[in-house]
PDB file of C-alpha atoms in Angstrom:
ATOM      1  CA  UNK S   1      26.772   7.447   4.614  1.00  0.00           C
ATOM      2  CA  UNK S   2      24.355   4.559   3.566  1.00  0.00           C
ATOM      3  CA  UNK S   3      21.774   5.445   1.058  1.00  0.00           C
ATOM      4  CA  UNK S   4      19.027   3.483  -0.728  1.00  0.00           C
ATOM      5  CA  UNK S   5      17.385   4.889  -3.978  1.00  0.00           C
ATOM      6  CA  UNK S   6      14.061   3.799  -5.582  1.00  0.00           C
ATOM      7  CA  UNK S   7      11.998   5.381  -8.174  1.00  0.00           C
ATOM      8  CA  UNK S   8       8.877   6.819  -6.706  1.00  0.00           C
ATOM      9  CA  UNK S   9       6.132   5.584  -9.040  1.00  0.00           C
ATOM     10  CA  UNK S  10       5.187   2.559 -11.064  1.00  0.00           C
ATOM     11  CA  UNK S  11       1.794   1.999 -12.925  1.00  0.00           C
ATOM     12  CA  UNK S  12       1.016  -1.217 -14.466  1.00  0.00           C
ATOM     13  CA  UNK S  13      -2.033  -3.011 -15.867  1.00  0.00           C
ATOM     14  CA  UNK S  14      -3.603  -6.001 -14.075  1.00  0.00           C
ATOM     15  CA  UNK S  15      -1.994  -9.284 -15.302  1.00  0.00           C
ATOM     16  CA  UNK S  16       1.326  -7.721 -16.380  1.00  0.00           C
ATOM     17  CA  UNK S  17       4.568  -8.115 -14.432  1.00  0.00           C
ATOM     18  CA  UNK S  18       5.942  -5.335 -12.274  1.00  0.00           C
ATOM     19  CA  UNK S  19       9.498  -4.532 -11.766  1.00  0.00           C
ATOM     20  CA  UNK S  20      10.557  -2.296  -9.006  1.00  0.00           C
ATOM     21  CA  UNK S  21      14.292  -1.231  -8.857  1.00  0.00           C
ATOM     22  CA  UNK S  22      16.529  -0.255  -6.184  1.00  0.00           C
ATOM     23  CA  UNK S  23      20.069   0.784  -5.707  1.00  0.00           C
ATOM     24  CA  UNK S  24      22.039   0.789  -2.438  1.00  0.00           C
ATOM     25  CA  UNK S  25      25.445   1.995  -1.290  1.00  0.00           C
ATOM     26  CA  UNK S  26      26.629  -0.134   1.612  1.00  0.00           C
ATOM     27  CA  UNK S  27      28.610  -3.063   0.024  1.00  0.00           C
ATOM     28  CA  UNK S  28      28.908  -4.729   3.462  1.00  0.00           C
ATOM     29  CA  UNK S  29      25.162  -5.202   3.521  1.00  0.00           C
ATOM     30  CA  UNK S  30      24.342  -8.829   4.528  1.00  0.00           C
ATOM     31  CA  UNK S  31      20.596  -8.884   3.909  1.00  0.00           C
ATOM     32  CA  UNK S  32      18.453  -6.747   1.601  1.00  0.00           C
ATOM     33  CA  UNK S  33      14.780  -6.610   2.068  1.00  0.00           C
ATOM     34  CA  UNK S  34      11.440  -5.675   0.184  1.00  0.00           C
ATOM     35  CA  UNK S  35       8.689  -4.536   2.361  1.00  0.00           C
ATOM     36  CA  UNK S  36       5.013  -3.667   1.247  1.00  0.00           C
ATOM     37  CA  UNK S  37       2.985  -0.960   2.966  1.00  0.00           C
ATOM     38  CA  UNK S  38      -0.703  -0.539   2.360  1.00  0.00           C
ATOM     39  CA  UNK S  39      -2.415   2.766   2.991  1.00  0.00           C
ATOM     40  CA  UNK S  40      -2.502   3.575   6.707  1.00  0.00           C
ATOM     41  CA  UNK S  41      -0.743   0.399   7.656  1.00  0.00           C
ATOM     42  CA  UNK S  42       2.592  -0.669   8.912  1.00  0.00           C
ATOM     43  CA  UNK S  43       5.200  -2.523   6.887  1.00  0.00           C
ATOM     44  CA  UNK S  44       4.934  -6.225   5.796  1.00  0.00           C
ATOM     45  CA  UNK S  45       8.042  -8.177   4.948  1.00  0.00           C
ATOM     46  CA  UNK S  46       7.594  -9.623   1.524  1.00  0.00           C
ATOM     47  CA  UNK S  47      10.945 -11.172   0.939  1.00  0.00           C
ATOM     48  CA  UNK S  48      14.563 -10.918   1.737  1.00  0.00           C
ATOM     49  CA  UNK S  49      17.842 -11.986   0.131  1.00  0.00           C
ATOM     50  CA  UNK S  50      21.152 -12.851   1.458  1.00  0.00           C
ATOM     51  CA  UNK S  51      24.111 -10.970  -0.138  1.00  0.00           C
ATOM     52  CA  UNK S  52      25.721 -14.163  -1.568  1.00  0.00           C
ATOM     53  CA  UNK S  53      22.652 -14.995  -3.487  1.00  0.00           C
ATOM     54  CA  UNK S  54      21.823 -13.720  -7.094  1.00  0.00           C
ATOM     55  CA  UNK S  55      18.306 -14.651  -7.213  1.00  0.00           C
ATOM     56  CA  UNK S  56      15.367 -15.656  -4.918  1.00  0.00           C
ATOM     57  CA  UNK S  57      11.961 -16.635  -6.125  1.00  0.00           C
ATOM     58  CA  UNK S  58       9.024 -17.110  -3.800  1.00  0.00           C
ATOM     59  CA  UNK S  59       5.654 -17.689  -5.773  1.00  0.00           C
ATOM     60  CA  UNK S  60       4.964 -14.581  -7.777  1.00  0.00           C
ATOM     61  CA  UNK S  61       8.053 -12.688  -6.451  1.00  0.00           C
ATOM     62  CA  UNK S  62      11.367 -12.819  -7.872  1.00  0.00           C
ATOM     63  CA  UNK S  63      14.276 -10.867  -6.246  1.00  0.00           C
ATOM     64  CA  UNK S  64      17.330 -10.239  -8.335  1.00  0.00           C
ATOM     65  CA  UNK S  65      20.620  -8.955  -6.689  1.00  0.00           C
ATOM     66  CA  UNK S  66      23.617  -7.568  -8.591  1.00  0.00           C
ATOM     67  CA  UNK S  67      26.098  -7.079  -5.933  1.00  0.00           C
ATOM     68  CA  UNK S  68      28.743  -5.645  -8.235  1.00  0.00           C
ATOM     69  CA  UNK S  69      26.344  -2.785  -9.297  1.00  0.00           C
ATOM     70  CA  UNK S  70      24.661  -2.769  -5.944  1.00  0.00           C
ATOM     71  CA  UNK S  71      21.226  -3.016  -7.582  1.00  0.00           C
ATOM     72  CA  UNK S  72      18.147  -4.952  -6.284  1.00  0.00           C
ATOM     73  CA  UNK S  73      14.966  -5.555  -8.080  1.00  0.00           C
ATOM     74  CA  UNK S  74      11.726  -7.014  -7.247  1.00  0.00           C
ATOM     75  CA  UNK S  75       9.600  -8.634  -9.965  1.00  0.00           C
ATOM     76  CA  UNK S  76       5.879  -9.432  -9.315  1.00  0.00           C
ATOM     77  CA  UNK S  77       4.468 -11.610 -11.740  1.00  0.00           C
ATOM     78  CA  UNK S  78       0.800 -11.470 -12.762  1.00  0.00           C
ATOM     79  CA  UNK S  79       0.142  -8.200 -10.837  1.00  0.00           C
ATOM     80  CA  UNK S  80      -3.142  -7.979  -9.167  1.00  0.00           C
ATOM     81  CA  UNK S  81      -5.004  -4.911  -7.837  1.00  0.00           C
ATOM     82  CA  UNK S  82      -4.412  -6.102  -4.305  1.00  0.00           C
ATOM     83  CA  UNK S  83      -0.608  -5.607  -5.032  1.00  0.00           C
ATOM     84  CA  UNK S  84      -1.229  -1.930  -5.097  1.00  0.00           C
ATOM     85  CA  UNK S  85       0.765  -0.333  -2.275  1.00  0.00           C
ATOM     86  CA  UNK S  86       4.149   1.262  -1.630  1.00  0.00           C
ATOM     87  CA  UNK S  87       7.136  -0.983  -1.765  1.00  0.00           C
ATOM     88  CA  UNK S  88      10.191  -0.286   0.263  1.00  0.00           C
ATOM     89  CA  UNK S  89      13.827  -1.675  -0.505  1.00  0.00           C
ATOM     90  CA  UNK S  90      15.810  -1.847   2.616  1.00  0.00           C
ATOM     91  CA  UNK S  91      19.353  -2.790   3.555  1.00  0.00           C
ATOM     92  CA  UNK S  92      20.872  -3.733   6.844  1.00  0.00           C
ATOM     93  CA  UNK S  93      23.520  -1.130   7.418  1.00  0.00           C
ATOM     94  CA  UNK S  94      26.930  -2.149   8.492  1.00  0.00           C
ATOM     95  CA  UNK S  95      28.216  -5.878   8.879  1.00  0.00           C
ATOM     96  CA  UNK S  96      27.166  -8.362  11.571  1.00  0.00           C
ATOM     97  CA  UNK S  97      23.650  -9.021  12.611  1.00  0.00           C
ATOM     98  CA  UNK S  98      22.868  -5.990  14.575  1.00  0.00           C
ATOM     99  CA  UNK S  99      22.752  -3.337  12.089  1.00  0.00           C
ATOM    100  CA  UNK S 100      19.691  -1.063  11.522  1.00  0.00           C
ATOM    101  CA  UNK S 101      17.583  -1.029   8.366  1.00  0.00           C
ATOM    102  CA  UNK S 102      18.131   1.721   5.924  1.00  0.00           C
ATOM    103  CA  UNK S 103      14.961   2.316   3.753  1.00  0.00           C
ATOM    104  CA  UNK S 104      14.398   3.793   0.374  1.00  0.00           C
ATOM    105  CA  UNK S 105      11.698   6.332  -0.055  1.00  0.00           C
ATOM    106  CA  UNK S 106       9.369   3.775  -1.449  1.00  0.00           C
ATOM    107  CA  UNK S 107       7.869   3.091  -4.842  1.00  0.00           C
ATOM    108  CA  UNK S 108       4.164   3.476  -5.082  1.00  0.00           C
ATOM    109  CA  UNK S 109       2.705   0.725  -7.331  1.00  0.00           C
ATOM    110  CA  UNK S 110      -0.638   1.483  -8.896  1.00  0.00           C
ATOM    111  CA  UNK S 111      -2.327  -1.503 -10.668  1.00  0.00           C
ATOM    112  CA  UNK S 112      -5.084  -0.548 -13.145  1.00  0.00           C
ATOM    113  CA  UNK S 113      -7.845  -3.074 -13.902  1.00  0.00           C
TER     114      UNK S 113
ATOM    115  CA  UNK Q   1       4.125 -15.232  11.734  1.00  0.00           C
ATOM    116  CA  UNK Q   2       5.320 -12.816  14.492  1.00  0.00           C
ATOM    117  CA  UNK Q   3       2.964 -10.160  15.395  1.00  0.00           C
ATOM    118  CA  UNK Q   4       3.621  -6.538  16.619  1.00  0.00           C
ATOM    119  CA  UNK Q   5       0.857  -4.411  17.825  1.00  0.00           C
ATOM    120  CA  UNK Q   6       0.615  -0.753  18.450  1.00  0.00           C
ATOM    121  CA  UNK Q   7      -1.825   1.273  20.721  1.00  0.00           C
ATOM    122  CA  UNK Q   8      -3.469   3.487  19.919  1.00  0.00           C
ATOM    123  CA  UNK Q   9      -3.727   3.345  16.257  1.00  0.00           C
ATOM    124  CA  UNK Q  10      -4.804   6.876  15.966  1.00  0.00           C
ATOM    125  CA  UNK Q  11      -4.766   9.786  18.472  1.00  0.00           C
ATOM    126  CA  UNK Q  12      -5.657  13.446  18.404  1.00  0.00           C
ATOM    127  CA  UNK Q  13      -4.408  15.682  21.144  1.00  0.00           C
ATOM    128  CA  UNK Q  14      -4.081  19.430  22.026  1.00  0.00           C
ATOM    129  CA  UNK Q  15      -0.715  21.164  21.700  1.00  0.00           C
ATOM    130  CA  UNK Q  16       1.230  21.035  24.913  1.00  0.00           C
ATOM    131  CA  UNK Q  17       0.009  17.608  26.048  1.00  0.00           C
ATOM    132  CA  UNK Q  18       1.940  14.359  26.200  1.00  0.00           C
ATOM    133  CA  UNK Q  19       0.900  11.239  24.243  1.00  0.00           C
ATOM    134  CA  UNK Q  20       2.277   7.653  24.965  1.00  0.00           C
ATOM    135  CA  UNK Q  21       2.328   5.048  22.265  1.00  0.00           C
ATOM    136  CA  UNK Q  22       2.627   1.407  23.061  1.00  0.00           C
ATOM    137  CA  UNK Q  23       4.446  -1.254  20.941  1.00  0.00           C
ATOM    138  CA  UNK Q  24       4.172  -4.775  21.889  1.00  0.00           C
ATOM    139  CA  UNK Q  25       5.474  -8.139  20.275  1.00  0.00           C
ATOM    140  CA  UNK Q  26       2.725 -10.569  20.905  1.00  0.00           C
ATOM    141  CA  UNK Q  27       4.272 -13.900  20.297  1.00  0.00           C
ATOM    142  CA  UNK Q  28       8.126 -13.583  20.482  1.00  0.00           C
ATOM    143  CA  UNK Q  29      10.622 -11.889  22.463  1.00  0.00           C
ATOM    144  CA  UNK Q  30      12.088  -8.853  21.226  1.00  0.00           C
ATOM    145  CA  UNK Q  31      15.416  -7.639  22.812  1.00  0.00           C
ATOM    146  CA  UNK Q  32      15.523  -4.735  20.415  1.00  0.00           C
ATOM    147  CA  UNK Q  33      12.711  -2.449  19.382  1.00  0.00           C
ATOM    148  CA  UNK Q  34      12.918   0.413  16.916  1.00  0.00           C
ATOM    149  CA  UNK Q  35      10.811   3.549  16.584  1.00  0.00           C
ATOM    150  CA  UNK Q  36      10.284   5.145  13.142  1.00  0.00           C
ATOM    151  CA  UNK Q  37       8.607   8.296  12.062  1.00  0.00           C
ATOM    152  CA  UNK Q  38       7.137   8.598   8.612  1.00  0.00           C
ATOM    153  CA  UNK Q  39       6.185  11.726   7.006  1.00  0.00           C
ATOM    154  CA  UNK Q  40       3.536  11.612   4.112  1.00  0.00           C
ATOM    155  CA  UNK Q  41       4.948  10.247   0.890  1.00  0.00           C
ATOM    156  CA  UNK Q  42       8.253   9.832   2.538  1.00  0.00           C
ATOM    157  CA  UNK Q  43      10.389   6.940   3.868  1.00  0.00           C
ATOM    158  CA  UNK Q  44      10.672   5.693   7.397  1.00  0.00           C
ATOM    159  CA  UNK Q  45      13.201   7.730   9.540  1.00  0.00           C
ATOM    160  CA  UNK Q  46      14.674   5.726  12.410  1.00  0.00           C
ATOM    161  CA  UNK Q  47      14.246   7.780  15.542  1.00  0.00           C
ATOM    162  CA  UNK Q  48      15.781   5.487  18.149  1.00  0.00           C
ATOM    163  CA  UNK Q  49      16.734   1.921  18.816  1.00  0.00           C
ATOM    164  CA  UNK Q  50      15.497   0.471  22.185  1.00  0.00           C
ATOM    165  CA  UNK Q  51      17.096  -2.369  23.838  1.00  0.00           C
ATOM    166  CA  UNK Q  52      15.420  -4.107  26.869  1.00  0.00           C
ATOM    167  CA  UNK Q  53      16.626  -2.962  30.219  1.00  0.00           C
ATOM    168  CA  UNK Q  54      18.819  -0.193  28.985  1.00  0.00           C
ATOM    169  CA  UNK Q  55      18.596   3.469  27.604  1.00  0.00           C
ATOM    170  CA  UNK Q  56      17.608   3.965  24.146  1.00  0.00           C
ATOM    171  CA  UNK Q  57      19.927   5.134  21.419  1.00  0.00           C
ATOM    172  CA  UNK Q  58      18.677   8.140  19.625  1.00  0.00           C
ATOM    173  CA  UNK Q  59      19.521   9.053  16.008  1.00  0.00           C
ATOM    174  CA  UNK Q  60      21.052  12.266  15.298  1.00  0.00           C
ATOM    175  CA  UNK Q  61      18.617  15.134  15.298  1.00  0.00           C
ATOM    176  CA  UNK Q  62      16.040  13.318  17.529  1.00  0.00           C
ATOM    177  CA  UNK Q  63      15.511  15.049  20.951  1.00  0.00           C
ATOM    178  CA  UNK Q  64      15.650  12.356  23.476  1.00  0.00           C
ATOM    179  CA  UNK Q  65      13.895  14.637  26.163  1.00  0.00           C
ATOM    180  CA  UNK Q  66      11.006  15.130  23.792  1.00  0.00           C
ATOM    181  CA  UNK Q  67      10.603  11.618  22.614  1.00  0.00           C
ATOM    182  CA  UNK Q  68      10.927   9.463  25.781  1.00  0.00           C
ATOM    183  CA  UNK Q  69      11.397   5.692  25.032  1.00  0.00           C
ATOM    184  CA  UNK Q  70      11.053   3.012  27.684  1.00  0.00           C
ATOM    185  CA  UNK Q  71      11.721  -0.608  27.000  1.00  0.00           C
ATOM    186  CA  UNK Q  72      10.887  -2.343  30.266  1.00  0.00           C
ATOM    187  CA  UNK Q  73      10.182  -5.855  29.029  1.00  0.00           C
ATOM    188  CA  UNK Q  74      10.963  -8.243  26.357  1.00  0.00           C
ATOM    189  CA  UNK Q  75       7.560  -7.490  24.840  1.00  0.00           C
ATOM    190  CA  UNK Q  76       6.845  -3.907  25.431  1.00  0.00           C
ATOM    191  CA  UNK Q  77       8.257  -0.639  24.452  1.00  0.00           C
ATOM    192  CA  UNK Q  78       6.746   2.785  24.789  1.00  0.00           C
ATOM    193  CA  UNK Q  79       7.315   6.061  23.019  1.00  0.00           C
ATOM    194  CA  UNK Q  80       6.009   9.211  24.810  1.00  0.00           C
ATOM    195  CA  UNK Q  81       5.858  12.449  22.814  1.00  0.00           C
ATOM    196  CA  UNK Q  82       6.129  15.082  25.529  1.00  0.00           C
ATOM    197  CA  UNK Q  83       4.654  18.630  25.092  1.00  0.00           C
ATOM    198  CA  UNK Q  84       3.397  17.875  21.626  1.00  0.00           C
ATOM    199  CA  UNK Q  85       3.217  20.486  18.873  1.00  0.00           C
ATOM    200  CA  UNK Q  86       1.521  20.459  15.530  1.00  0.00           C
ATOM    201  CA  UNK Q  87       5.041  19.689  13.899  1.00  0.00           C
ATOM    202  CA  UNK Q  88       5.094  16.472  15.792  1.00  0.00           C
ATOM    203  CA  UNK Q  89       2.050  15.175  13.869  1.00  0.00           C
ATOM    204  CA  UNK Q  90       3.178  12.230  11.849  1.00  0.00           C
ATOM    205  CA  UNK Q  91       2.847   8.422  11.504  1.00  0.00           C
ATOM    206  CA  UNK Q  92       4.889   6.561  14.142  1.00  0.00           C
ATOM    207  CA  UNK Q  93       5.762   2.938  13.520  1.00  0.00           C
ATOM    208  CA  UNK Q  94       7.529   0.552  15.761  1.00  0.00           C
ATOM    209  CA  UNK Q  95       9.356  -2.556  14.916  1.00  0.00           C
ATOM    210  CA  UNK Q  96      10.601  -5.439  16.960  1.00  0.00           C
ATOM    211  CA  UNK Q  97      13.514  -7.714  16.139  1.00  0.00           C
ATOM    212  CA  UNK Q  98      12.968 -11.322  16.496  1.00  0.00           C
ATOM    213  CA  UNK Q  99      16.193 -12.727  17.849  1.00  0.00           C
ATOM    214  CA  UNK Q 100      15.072 -16.171  16.848  1.00  0.00           C
ATOM    215  CA  UNK Q 101      15.374 -15.617  13.062  1.00  0.00           C
ATOM    216  CA  UNK Q 102      18.726 -16.105  11.565  1.00  0.00           C
ATOM    217  CA  UNK Q 103      18.217 -13.157   9.102  1.00  0.00           C
ATOM    218  CA  UNK Q 104      17.268 -10.867  12.175  1.00  0.00           C
ATOM    219  CA  UNK Q 105      14.091  -9.878  10.617  1.00  0.00           C
ATOM    220  CA  UNK Q 106      12.289  -6.811  11.988  1.00  0.00           C
ATOM    221  CA  UNK Q 107       8.428  -7.054  12.296  1.00  0.00           C
ATOM    222  CA  UNK Q 108       6.555  -3.921  12.067  1.00  0.00           C
ATOM    223  CA  UNK Q 109       3.577  -2.697  14.007  1.00  0.00           C
ATOM    224  CA  UNK Q 110       0.597  -1.157  12.104  1.00  0.00           C
ATOM    225  CA  UNK Q 111       1.578   2.425  13.038  1.00  0.00           C
ATOM    226  CA  UNK Q 112       0.047   5.167  15.127  1.00  0.00           C
ATOM    227  CA  UNK Q 113      -1.256   8.273  13.396  1.00  0.00           C
ATOM    228  CA  UNK Q 114      -0.611  11.319  15.673  1.00  0.00           C
ATOM    229  CA  UNK Q 115      -2.432  14.553  15.076  1.00  0.00           C
ATOM    230  CA  UNK Q 116      -1.646  17.459  17.275  1.00  0.00           C
ATOM    231  CA  UNK Q 117      -3.953  20.388  17.141  1.00  0.00           C
TER     232      UNK Q 117
END
């Protein structure tokens, strides 16, 4: 079945770049997503990438996709304390537009001042 | 952007009682809503997919008689935890798919923390 793997923890200093990595298994995924969850809150979509793209940049966020290796990464430039949260990688299972999201376990990002 | 609300945000109930959680899409129509459960320090587990006007599709291992889902309109889905027990204590999150976006984004509610005593 589909599976999404992420490292569980990442700690960086304020101002450094953070890189969160994710691997997935469903080669038919059309979209891949990064969500942010702050304590006690729901999930906020940060960014997404279509499977035929290699890279997408949105302000401080850069998403890299290696479709051959099924590897997705999220880079946060100039990480701030407000970026401390859990980041979930997700793929849309199956092809087409109606698939469900499969989430990784989440990477807890801690930003030290 | 699209907003999804959940009510209540936190509920504490006694074992054996039933609890209803509402999920509303505030500024868009959601033909499909999803209910997730999240245990501490774990990922989201999809419980069921709810389509407006039809029966919900439950994931394997989720008891449909215990977790009743109703999706009566394009903006409202409810999850009722019947005869709740302490093991049902969890963080329940709903999401709604905005059929207007080409990438079929799901917008998530803020979650409901259920504690069963």
